[in-house]
Short mmCIF file of C-alpha atoms and ligand atoms in Angstrom, two decimals:
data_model
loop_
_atom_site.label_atom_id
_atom_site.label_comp_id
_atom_site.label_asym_id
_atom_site.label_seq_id
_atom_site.Cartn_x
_atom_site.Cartn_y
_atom_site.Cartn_z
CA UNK A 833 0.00 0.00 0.00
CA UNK A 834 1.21 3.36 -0.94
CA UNK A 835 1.84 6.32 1.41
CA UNK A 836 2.19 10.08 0.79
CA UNK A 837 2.45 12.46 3.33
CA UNK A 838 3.05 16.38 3.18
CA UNK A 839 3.10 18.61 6.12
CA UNK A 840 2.53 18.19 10.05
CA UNK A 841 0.67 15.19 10.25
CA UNK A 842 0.43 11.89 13.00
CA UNK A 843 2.37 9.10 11.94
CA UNK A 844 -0.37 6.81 14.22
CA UNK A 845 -4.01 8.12 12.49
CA UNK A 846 -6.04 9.17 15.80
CA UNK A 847 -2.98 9.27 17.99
CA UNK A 848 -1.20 12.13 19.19
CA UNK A 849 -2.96 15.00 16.61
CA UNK A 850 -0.68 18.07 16.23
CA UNK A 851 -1.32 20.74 18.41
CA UNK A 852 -3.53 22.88 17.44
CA UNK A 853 -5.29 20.91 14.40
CA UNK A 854 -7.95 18.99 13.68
CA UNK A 855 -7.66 15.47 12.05
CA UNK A 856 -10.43 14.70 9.10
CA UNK A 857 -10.53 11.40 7.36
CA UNK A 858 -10.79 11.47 3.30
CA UNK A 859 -11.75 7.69 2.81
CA UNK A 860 -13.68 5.40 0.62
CA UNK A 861 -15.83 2.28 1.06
CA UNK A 862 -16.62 3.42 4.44
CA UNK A 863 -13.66 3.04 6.56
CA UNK A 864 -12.52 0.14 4.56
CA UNK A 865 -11.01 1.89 2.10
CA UNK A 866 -7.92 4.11 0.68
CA UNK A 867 -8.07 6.98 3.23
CA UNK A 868 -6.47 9.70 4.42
CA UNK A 869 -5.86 12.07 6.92
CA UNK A 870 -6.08 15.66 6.87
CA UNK A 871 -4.90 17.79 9.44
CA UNK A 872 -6.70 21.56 9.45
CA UNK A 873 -6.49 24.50 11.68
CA UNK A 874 -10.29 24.17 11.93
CA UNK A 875 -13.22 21.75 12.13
CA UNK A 876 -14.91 21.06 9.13
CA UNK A 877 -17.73 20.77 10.35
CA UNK A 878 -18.11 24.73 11.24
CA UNK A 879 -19.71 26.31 8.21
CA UNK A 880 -20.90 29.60 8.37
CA UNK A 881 -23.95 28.61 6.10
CA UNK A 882 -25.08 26.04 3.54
CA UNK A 883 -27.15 26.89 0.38
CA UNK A 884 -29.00 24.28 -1.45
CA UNK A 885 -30.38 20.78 -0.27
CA UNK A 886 -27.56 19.29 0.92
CA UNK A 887 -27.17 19.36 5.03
CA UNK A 888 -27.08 17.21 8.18
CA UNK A 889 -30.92 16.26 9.56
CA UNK A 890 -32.29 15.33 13.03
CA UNK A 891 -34.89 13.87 13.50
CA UNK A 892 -36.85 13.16 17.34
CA UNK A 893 -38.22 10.05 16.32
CA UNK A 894 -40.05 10.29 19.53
CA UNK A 895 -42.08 13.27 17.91
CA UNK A 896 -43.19 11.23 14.76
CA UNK A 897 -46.98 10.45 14.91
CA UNK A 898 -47.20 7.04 12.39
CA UNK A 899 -50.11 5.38 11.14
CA UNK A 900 -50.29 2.38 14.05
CA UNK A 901 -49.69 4.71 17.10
CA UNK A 902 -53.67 5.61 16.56
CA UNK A 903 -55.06 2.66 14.54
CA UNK A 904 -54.30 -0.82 15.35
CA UNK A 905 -54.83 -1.47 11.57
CA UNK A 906 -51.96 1.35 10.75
CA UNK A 907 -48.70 0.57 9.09
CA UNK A 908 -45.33 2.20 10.61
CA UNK A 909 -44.20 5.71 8.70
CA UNK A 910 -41.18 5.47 6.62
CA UNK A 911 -38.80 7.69 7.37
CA UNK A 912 -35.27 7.41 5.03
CA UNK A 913 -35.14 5.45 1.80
CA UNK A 914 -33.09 4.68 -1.04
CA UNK A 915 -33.48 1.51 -3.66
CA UNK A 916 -31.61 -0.83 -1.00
CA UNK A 917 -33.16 0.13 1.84
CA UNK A 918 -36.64 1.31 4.17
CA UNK A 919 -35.84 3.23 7.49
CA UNK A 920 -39.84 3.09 9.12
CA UNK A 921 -40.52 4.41 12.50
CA UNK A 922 -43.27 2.06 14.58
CA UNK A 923 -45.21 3.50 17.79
CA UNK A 924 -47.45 0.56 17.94
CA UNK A 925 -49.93 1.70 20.73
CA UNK A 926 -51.96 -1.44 20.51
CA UNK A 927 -51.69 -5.31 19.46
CA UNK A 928 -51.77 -6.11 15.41
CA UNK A 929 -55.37 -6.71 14.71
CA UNK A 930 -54.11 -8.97 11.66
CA UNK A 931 -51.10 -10.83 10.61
CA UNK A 932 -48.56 -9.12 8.95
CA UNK A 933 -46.37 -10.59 5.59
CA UNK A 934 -43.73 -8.37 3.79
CA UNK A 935 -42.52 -9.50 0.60
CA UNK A 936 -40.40 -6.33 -0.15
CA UNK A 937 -37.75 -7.36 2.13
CA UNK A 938 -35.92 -8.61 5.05
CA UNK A 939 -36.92 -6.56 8.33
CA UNK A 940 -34.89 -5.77 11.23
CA UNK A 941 -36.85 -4.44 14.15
CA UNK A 942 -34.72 -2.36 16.52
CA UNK A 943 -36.74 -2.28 19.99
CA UNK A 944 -36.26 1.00 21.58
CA UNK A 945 -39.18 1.24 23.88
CA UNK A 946 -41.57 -1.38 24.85
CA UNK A 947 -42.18 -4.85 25.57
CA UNK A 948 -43.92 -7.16 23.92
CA UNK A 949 -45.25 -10.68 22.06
CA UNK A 950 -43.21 -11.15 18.43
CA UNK A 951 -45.80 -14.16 17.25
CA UNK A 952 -44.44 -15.65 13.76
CA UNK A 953 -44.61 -18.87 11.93
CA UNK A 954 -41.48 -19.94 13.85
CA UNK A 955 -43.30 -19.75 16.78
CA UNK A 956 -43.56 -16.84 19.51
CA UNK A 957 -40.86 -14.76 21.13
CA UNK A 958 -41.00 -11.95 23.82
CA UNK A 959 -38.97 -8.85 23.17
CA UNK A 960 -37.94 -5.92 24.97
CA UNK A 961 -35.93 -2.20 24.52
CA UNK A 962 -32.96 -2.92 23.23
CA UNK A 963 -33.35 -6.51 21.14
CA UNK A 964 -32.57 -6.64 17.10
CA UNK A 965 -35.47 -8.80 15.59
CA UNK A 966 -34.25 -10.67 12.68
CA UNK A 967 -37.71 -11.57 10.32
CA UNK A 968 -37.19 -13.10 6.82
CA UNK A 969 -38.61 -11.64 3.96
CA UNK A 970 -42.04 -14.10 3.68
CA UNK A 971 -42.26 -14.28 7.38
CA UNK A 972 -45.75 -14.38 8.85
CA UNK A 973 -45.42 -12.12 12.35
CA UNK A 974 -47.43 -10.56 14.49
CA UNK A 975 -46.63 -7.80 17.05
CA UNK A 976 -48.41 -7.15 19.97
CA UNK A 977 -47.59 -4.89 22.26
CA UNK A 978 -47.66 -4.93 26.35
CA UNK A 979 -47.77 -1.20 26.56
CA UNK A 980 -49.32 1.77 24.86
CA UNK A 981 -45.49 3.67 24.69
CA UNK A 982 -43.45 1.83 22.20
CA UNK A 983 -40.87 2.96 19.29
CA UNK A 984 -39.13 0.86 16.71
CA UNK A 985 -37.12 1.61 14.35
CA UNK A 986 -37.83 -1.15 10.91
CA UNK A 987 -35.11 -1.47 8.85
CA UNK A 988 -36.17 -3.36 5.60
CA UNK A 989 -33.68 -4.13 3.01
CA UNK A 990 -33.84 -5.47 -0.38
CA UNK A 991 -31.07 -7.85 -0.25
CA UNK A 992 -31.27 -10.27 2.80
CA UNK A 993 -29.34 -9.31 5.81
CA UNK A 994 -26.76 -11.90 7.12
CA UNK A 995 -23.84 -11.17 9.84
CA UNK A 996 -20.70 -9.45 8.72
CA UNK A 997 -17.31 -11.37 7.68
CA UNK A 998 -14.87 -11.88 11.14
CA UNK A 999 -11.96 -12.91 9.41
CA UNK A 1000 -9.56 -12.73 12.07
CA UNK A 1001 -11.38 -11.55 14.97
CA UNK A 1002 -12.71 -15.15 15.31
CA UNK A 1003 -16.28 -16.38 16.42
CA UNK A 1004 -17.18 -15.06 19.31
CA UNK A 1005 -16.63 -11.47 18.84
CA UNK A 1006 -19.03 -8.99 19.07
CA UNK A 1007 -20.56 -11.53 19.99
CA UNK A 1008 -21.14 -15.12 20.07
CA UNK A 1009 -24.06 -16.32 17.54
CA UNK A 1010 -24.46 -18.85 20.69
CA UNK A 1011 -26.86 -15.47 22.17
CA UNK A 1012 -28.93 -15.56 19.33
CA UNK A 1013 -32.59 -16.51 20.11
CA UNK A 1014 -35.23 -18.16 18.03
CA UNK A 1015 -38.98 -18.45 18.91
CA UNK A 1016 -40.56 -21.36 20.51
CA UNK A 1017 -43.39 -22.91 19.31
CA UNK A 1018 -46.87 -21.88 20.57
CA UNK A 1019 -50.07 -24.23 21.59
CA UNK A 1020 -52.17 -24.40 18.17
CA UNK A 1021 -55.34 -21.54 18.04
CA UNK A 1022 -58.41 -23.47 17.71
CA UNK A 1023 -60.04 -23.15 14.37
CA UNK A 1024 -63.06 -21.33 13.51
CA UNK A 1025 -61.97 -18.19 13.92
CA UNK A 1026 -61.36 -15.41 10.95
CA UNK A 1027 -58.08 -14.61 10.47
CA UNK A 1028 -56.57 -12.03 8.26
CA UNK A 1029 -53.23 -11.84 6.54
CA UNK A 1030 -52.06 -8.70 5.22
CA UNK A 1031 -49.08 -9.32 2.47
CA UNK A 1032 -47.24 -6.11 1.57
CA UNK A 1033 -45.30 -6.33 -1.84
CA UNK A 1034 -44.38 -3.53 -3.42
CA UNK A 1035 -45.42 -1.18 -1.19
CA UNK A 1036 -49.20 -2.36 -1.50
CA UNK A 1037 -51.02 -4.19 1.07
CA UNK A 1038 -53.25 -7.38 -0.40
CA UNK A 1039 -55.33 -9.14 3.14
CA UNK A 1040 -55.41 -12.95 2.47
CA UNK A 1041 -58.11 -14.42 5.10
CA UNK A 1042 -58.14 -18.08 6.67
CA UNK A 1043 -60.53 -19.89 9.26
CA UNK A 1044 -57.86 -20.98 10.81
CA UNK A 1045 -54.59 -19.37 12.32
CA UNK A 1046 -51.91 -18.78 10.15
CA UNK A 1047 -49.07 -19.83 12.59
CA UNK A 1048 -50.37 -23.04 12.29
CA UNK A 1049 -46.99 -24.28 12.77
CA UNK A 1050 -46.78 -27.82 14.39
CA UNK A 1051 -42.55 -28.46 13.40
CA UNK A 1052 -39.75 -26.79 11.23
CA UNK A 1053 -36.43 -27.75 10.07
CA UNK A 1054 -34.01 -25.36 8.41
CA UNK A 1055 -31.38 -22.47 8.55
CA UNK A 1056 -33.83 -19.67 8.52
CA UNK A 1057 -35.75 -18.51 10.94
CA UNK A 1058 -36.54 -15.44 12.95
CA UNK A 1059 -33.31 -14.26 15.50
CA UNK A 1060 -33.43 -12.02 18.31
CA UNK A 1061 -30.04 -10.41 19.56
CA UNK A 1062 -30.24 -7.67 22.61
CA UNK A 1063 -27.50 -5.35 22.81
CA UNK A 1064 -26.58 -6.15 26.76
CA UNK A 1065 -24.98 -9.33 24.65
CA UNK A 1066 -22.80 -7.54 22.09
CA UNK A 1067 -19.07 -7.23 23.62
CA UNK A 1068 -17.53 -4.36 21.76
CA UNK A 1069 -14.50 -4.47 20.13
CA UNK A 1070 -11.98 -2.34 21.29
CA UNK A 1071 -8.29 -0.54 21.70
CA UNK A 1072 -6.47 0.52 24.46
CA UNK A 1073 -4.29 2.70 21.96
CA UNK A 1074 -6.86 3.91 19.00
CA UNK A 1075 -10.27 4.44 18.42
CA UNK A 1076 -12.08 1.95 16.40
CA UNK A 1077 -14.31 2.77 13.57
CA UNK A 1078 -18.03 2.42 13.42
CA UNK A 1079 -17.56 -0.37 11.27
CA UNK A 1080 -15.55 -1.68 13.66
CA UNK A 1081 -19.28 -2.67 15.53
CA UNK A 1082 -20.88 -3.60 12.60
CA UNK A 1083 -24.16 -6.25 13.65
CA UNK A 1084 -25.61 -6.98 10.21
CA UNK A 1085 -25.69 -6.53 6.57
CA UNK A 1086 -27.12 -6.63 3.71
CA UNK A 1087 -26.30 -5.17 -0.26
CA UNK A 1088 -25.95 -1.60 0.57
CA UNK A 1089 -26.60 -1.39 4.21
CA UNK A 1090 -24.70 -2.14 7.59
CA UNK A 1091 -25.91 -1.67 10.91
CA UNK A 1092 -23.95 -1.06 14.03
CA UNK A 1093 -24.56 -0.92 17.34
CA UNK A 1094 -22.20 1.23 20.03
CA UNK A 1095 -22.46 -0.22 23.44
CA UNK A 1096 -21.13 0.95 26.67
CA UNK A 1097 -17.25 0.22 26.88
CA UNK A 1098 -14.13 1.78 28.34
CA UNK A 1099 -12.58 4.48 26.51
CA UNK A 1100 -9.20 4.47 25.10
CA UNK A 1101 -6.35 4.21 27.67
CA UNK A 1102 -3.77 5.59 25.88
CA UNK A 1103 -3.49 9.49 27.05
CA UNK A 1104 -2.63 10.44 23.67
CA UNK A 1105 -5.33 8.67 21.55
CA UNK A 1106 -8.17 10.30 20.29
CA UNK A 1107 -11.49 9.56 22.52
CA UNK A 1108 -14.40 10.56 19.81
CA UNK A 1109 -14.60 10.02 16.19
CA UNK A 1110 -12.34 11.84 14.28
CA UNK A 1111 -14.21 14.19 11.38
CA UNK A 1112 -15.03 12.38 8.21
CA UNK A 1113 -16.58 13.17 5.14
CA UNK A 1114 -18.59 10.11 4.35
CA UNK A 1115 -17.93 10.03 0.96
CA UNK A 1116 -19.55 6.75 0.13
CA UNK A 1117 -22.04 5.93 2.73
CA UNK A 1118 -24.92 8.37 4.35
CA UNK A 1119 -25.39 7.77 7.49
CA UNK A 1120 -27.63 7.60 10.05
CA UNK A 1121 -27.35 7.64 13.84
CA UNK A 1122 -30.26 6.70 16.22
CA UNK A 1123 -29.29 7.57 20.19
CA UNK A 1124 -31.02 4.70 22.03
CA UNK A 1125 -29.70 4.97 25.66
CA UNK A 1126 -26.92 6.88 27.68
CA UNK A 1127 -25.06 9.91 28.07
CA UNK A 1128 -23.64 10.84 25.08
CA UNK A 1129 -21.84 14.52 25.77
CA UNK A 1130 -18.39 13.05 26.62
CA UNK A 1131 -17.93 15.10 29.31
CA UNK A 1132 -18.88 18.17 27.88
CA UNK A 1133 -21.04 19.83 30.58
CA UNK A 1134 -23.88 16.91 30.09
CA UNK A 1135 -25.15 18.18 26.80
CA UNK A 1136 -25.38 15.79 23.62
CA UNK A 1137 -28.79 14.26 22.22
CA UNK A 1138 -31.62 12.91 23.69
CA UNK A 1139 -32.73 9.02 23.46
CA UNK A 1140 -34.56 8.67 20.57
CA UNK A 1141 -32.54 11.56 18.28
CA UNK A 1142 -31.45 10.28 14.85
CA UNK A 1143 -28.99 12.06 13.10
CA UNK A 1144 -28.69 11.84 9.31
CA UNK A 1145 -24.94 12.71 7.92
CA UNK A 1146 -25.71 13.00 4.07
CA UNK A 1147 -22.11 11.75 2.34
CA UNK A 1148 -20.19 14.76 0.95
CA UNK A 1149 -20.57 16.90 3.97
CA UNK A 1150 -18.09 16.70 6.98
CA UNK A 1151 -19.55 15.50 9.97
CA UNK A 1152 -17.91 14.99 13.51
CA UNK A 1153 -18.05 16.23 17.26
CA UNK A 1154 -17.32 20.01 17.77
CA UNK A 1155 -14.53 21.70 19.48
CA UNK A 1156 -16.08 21.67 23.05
CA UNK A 1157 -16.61 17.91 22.65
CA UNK A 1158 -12.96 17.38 22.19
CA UNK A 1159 -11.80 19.79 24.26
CA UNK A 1160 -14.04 17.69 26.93
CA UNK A 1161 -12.87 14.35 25.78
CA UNK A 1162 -8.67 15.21 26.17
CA UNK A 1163 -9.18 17.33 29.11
CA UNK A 1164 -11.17 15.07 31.11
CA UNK A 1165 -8.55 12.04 30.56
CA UNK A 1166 -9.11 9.47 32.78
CA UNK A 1167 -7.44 6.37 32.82
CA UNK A 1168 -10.82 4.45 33.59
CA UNK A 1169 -13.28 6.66 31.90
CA UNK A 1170 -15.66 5.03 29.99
CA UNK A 1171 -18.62 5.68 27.11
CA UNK A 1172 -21.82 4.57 28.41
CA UNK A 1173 -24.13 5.32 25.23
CA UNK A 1174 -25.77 2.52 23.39
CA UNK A 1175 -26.86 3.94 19.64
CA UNK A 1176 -27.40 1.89 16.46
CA UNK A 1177 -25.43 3.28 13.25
CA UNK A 1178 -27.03 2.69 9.99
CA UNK A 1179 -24.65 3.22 7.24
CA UNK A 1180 -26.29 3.26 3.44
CA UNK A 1181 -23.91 3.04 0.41
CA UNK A 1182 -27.29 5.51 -1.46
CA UNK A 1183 -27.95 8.62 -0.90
CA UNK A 1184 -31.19 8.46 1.43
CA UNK A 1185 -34.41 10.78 0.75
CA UNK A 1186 -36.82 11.65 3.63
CA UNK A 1187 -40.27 10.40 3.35
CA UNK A 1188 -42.94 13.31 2.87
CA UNK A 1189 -44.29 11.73 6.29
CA UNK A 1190 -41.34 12.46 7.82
CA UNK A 1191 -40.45 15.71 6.39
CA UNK A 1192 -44.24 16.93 7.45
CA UNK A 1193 -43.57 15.84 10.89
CA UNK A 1194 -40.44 16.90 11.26
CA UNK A 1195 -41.43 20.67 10.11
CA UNK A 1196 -44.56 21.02 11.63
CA UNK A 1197 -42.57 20.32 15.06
CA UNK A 1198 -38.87 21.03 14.37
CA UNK A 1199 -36.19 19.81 17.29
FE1 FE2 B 1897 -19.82 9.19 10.85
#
């Protein structure tokens, strides 16, 4: 691999920035690709002002009103999209009146708030704030609810979402696929009873009804299946002497998509390594950043975002922390300091548009 270098620069990317600048990463691919650093007197992030469409977003998901937080027979609001990918926002208030199909995609449900009865042909699993549900594309589910406060985040993809490559990390790291849970069987419904199926493909809803109970389910063999993963069970990778990458705590995948999870974890040991993300530009992947838990200022006189915030960093601006946040992070060193935020990363390869829904919301009650 070929190096260039010009200028005051760190030999160790992350370690030991020269006084005074501020380290931004040029990279491709994500993080997985030629990079480089650049050191500047300033952030990049500090624009005086942006003309024209392009700009950071947040969004308090908390704030969004879909479809099924008022009608059990609603639908959760999409909120990002691109060709690979639906971002949806659920509030489900009450249990699903019907049984639910998609054949658009793959789904992964991230819980954020509320407990609850995943029923599916695979049988039945409870779930609570902070599980990943895993549901085939073709999956027959149902959700129900034990409270009226819930939020999910959906992620549907086109391409089917598997587990990320180790390589040399091993097995059992972030975790082992020994945590993984799969839904038990449930007593058969007795028949009789009307039962509706509502198949989504293509965006359009078709109901399908039976007299008998579509998780009729009395055995299954296979390798597919619906998976549950909480994040209490994801041990994050780390360094004592740089920070890792998001992709570093990359969950899942699929064509186009990734999905991370940050968990709570020590910080960096090393006195001289950078504590926060360096700035980055993002040139191939738009991200987007969903606060589910913790503190998240760094030290920084207890500020940062609320649970529930998602951030959207469209690719070709420069995104980062601010100079506060790493003043905060170097000055209050401490050798056992530790990040106690959980958030889920979402990184898209295609530039993301935000649903009308979303942007109506959004407006009509801006953060
Ligand atoms: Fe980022």
């Amino acid at each position: 691999m070929i190096q260039y270098q010009k200028g005051r620069f760190a030999k160790q990317a992350h370690v030991a920035i020269p006084e005074g600048l501020f380290e931004e990463e040029h990279g491709r691919n994500g993080f997985a690709g030629r990079a480089s650093q650049l050191y500047r007197r300033h952030p990049p992030n500090q624009w005086k002002r942006i003309e024209g469409p392009l700009r950071p977003r947040l969004i308090k998901t908390e704030r969004l009103e879909p479809d099924d937080l008022r009608d059990p027979r609603g639908i959760p609001m999409p909120v990002l999209y691109n060709d690979d990918v639906v971002i949806s926002v659920s509030r489900r208030a009450q249990p699903m009146p019907f049984c639910f199909r998609n054949a658009d995609g793959d789904e992964l449900h991230f819980v954020h708030q509320g407990p609850g009865l995943l029923r599916t042909d695979y049988g039945a699993m409870r779930y609570e704030a902070g599980d990943y549900l895993l549901i085939p594309r073709g999956t027959s589910y149902q959700v129900l609810p034990d409270t009226s406060d819930n939020l999910s985040l959906i992620v549907q993809t086109r391409g089917e979402i598997g587990f990320p490559e180790r390589g040399n990390i091993g097995h059992y790291a972030p975790f082992d696929y020994g945590v993984l849970e799969i839904p038990e069987l449930e007593p058969a419904e007795p028949d009789g009873q009307e039962w509706e199926l509502r198949v989504k493909r293509m965006g359009q809803l078709t109901s399908v009804f039976y007299d008998f109970c579509p998780f009729d389910v009395e055995g299954w063999k296979g390798n597919l299946t619906v998976m549950k993963l909480n994040v209490r069970d994801i041990r994050s990778l780390m360094s004592e002497g740089v920070h890792l990458p998001p992709s570093a705590h990359c969950n899942f995948q699929a064509p186009g998509v990734a999905v991370c999870t940050f968990v709570p974890r020590p910080l960096e040991g090393d006195p001289k390594a950078e504590r926060i993300p360096w700035f980055h530009r993002n040139i191939d992947v738009e991200e987007v950043f969903f606060v589910h838990a913790g503190n998240f200022s760094f030290g920084a006189g207890g500020r940062g975002p609320t649970p529930g915030t998602m951030f959207v960093n469209p690719l070709g601006l420069s995104h980062g922390s601010n100079r506060e946040e790493l003043a905060a992070a170097r000055s209050n060193w401490r050798k056992d300091a530790r990040s106690e935020f959980t958030a889920v990363n979402i990184d898209c390869t295609k530039p993301l548009e935000v649903s009308q829904e979303a942007a109506t919301q959004s407006a009509r009650r801006p953060a």
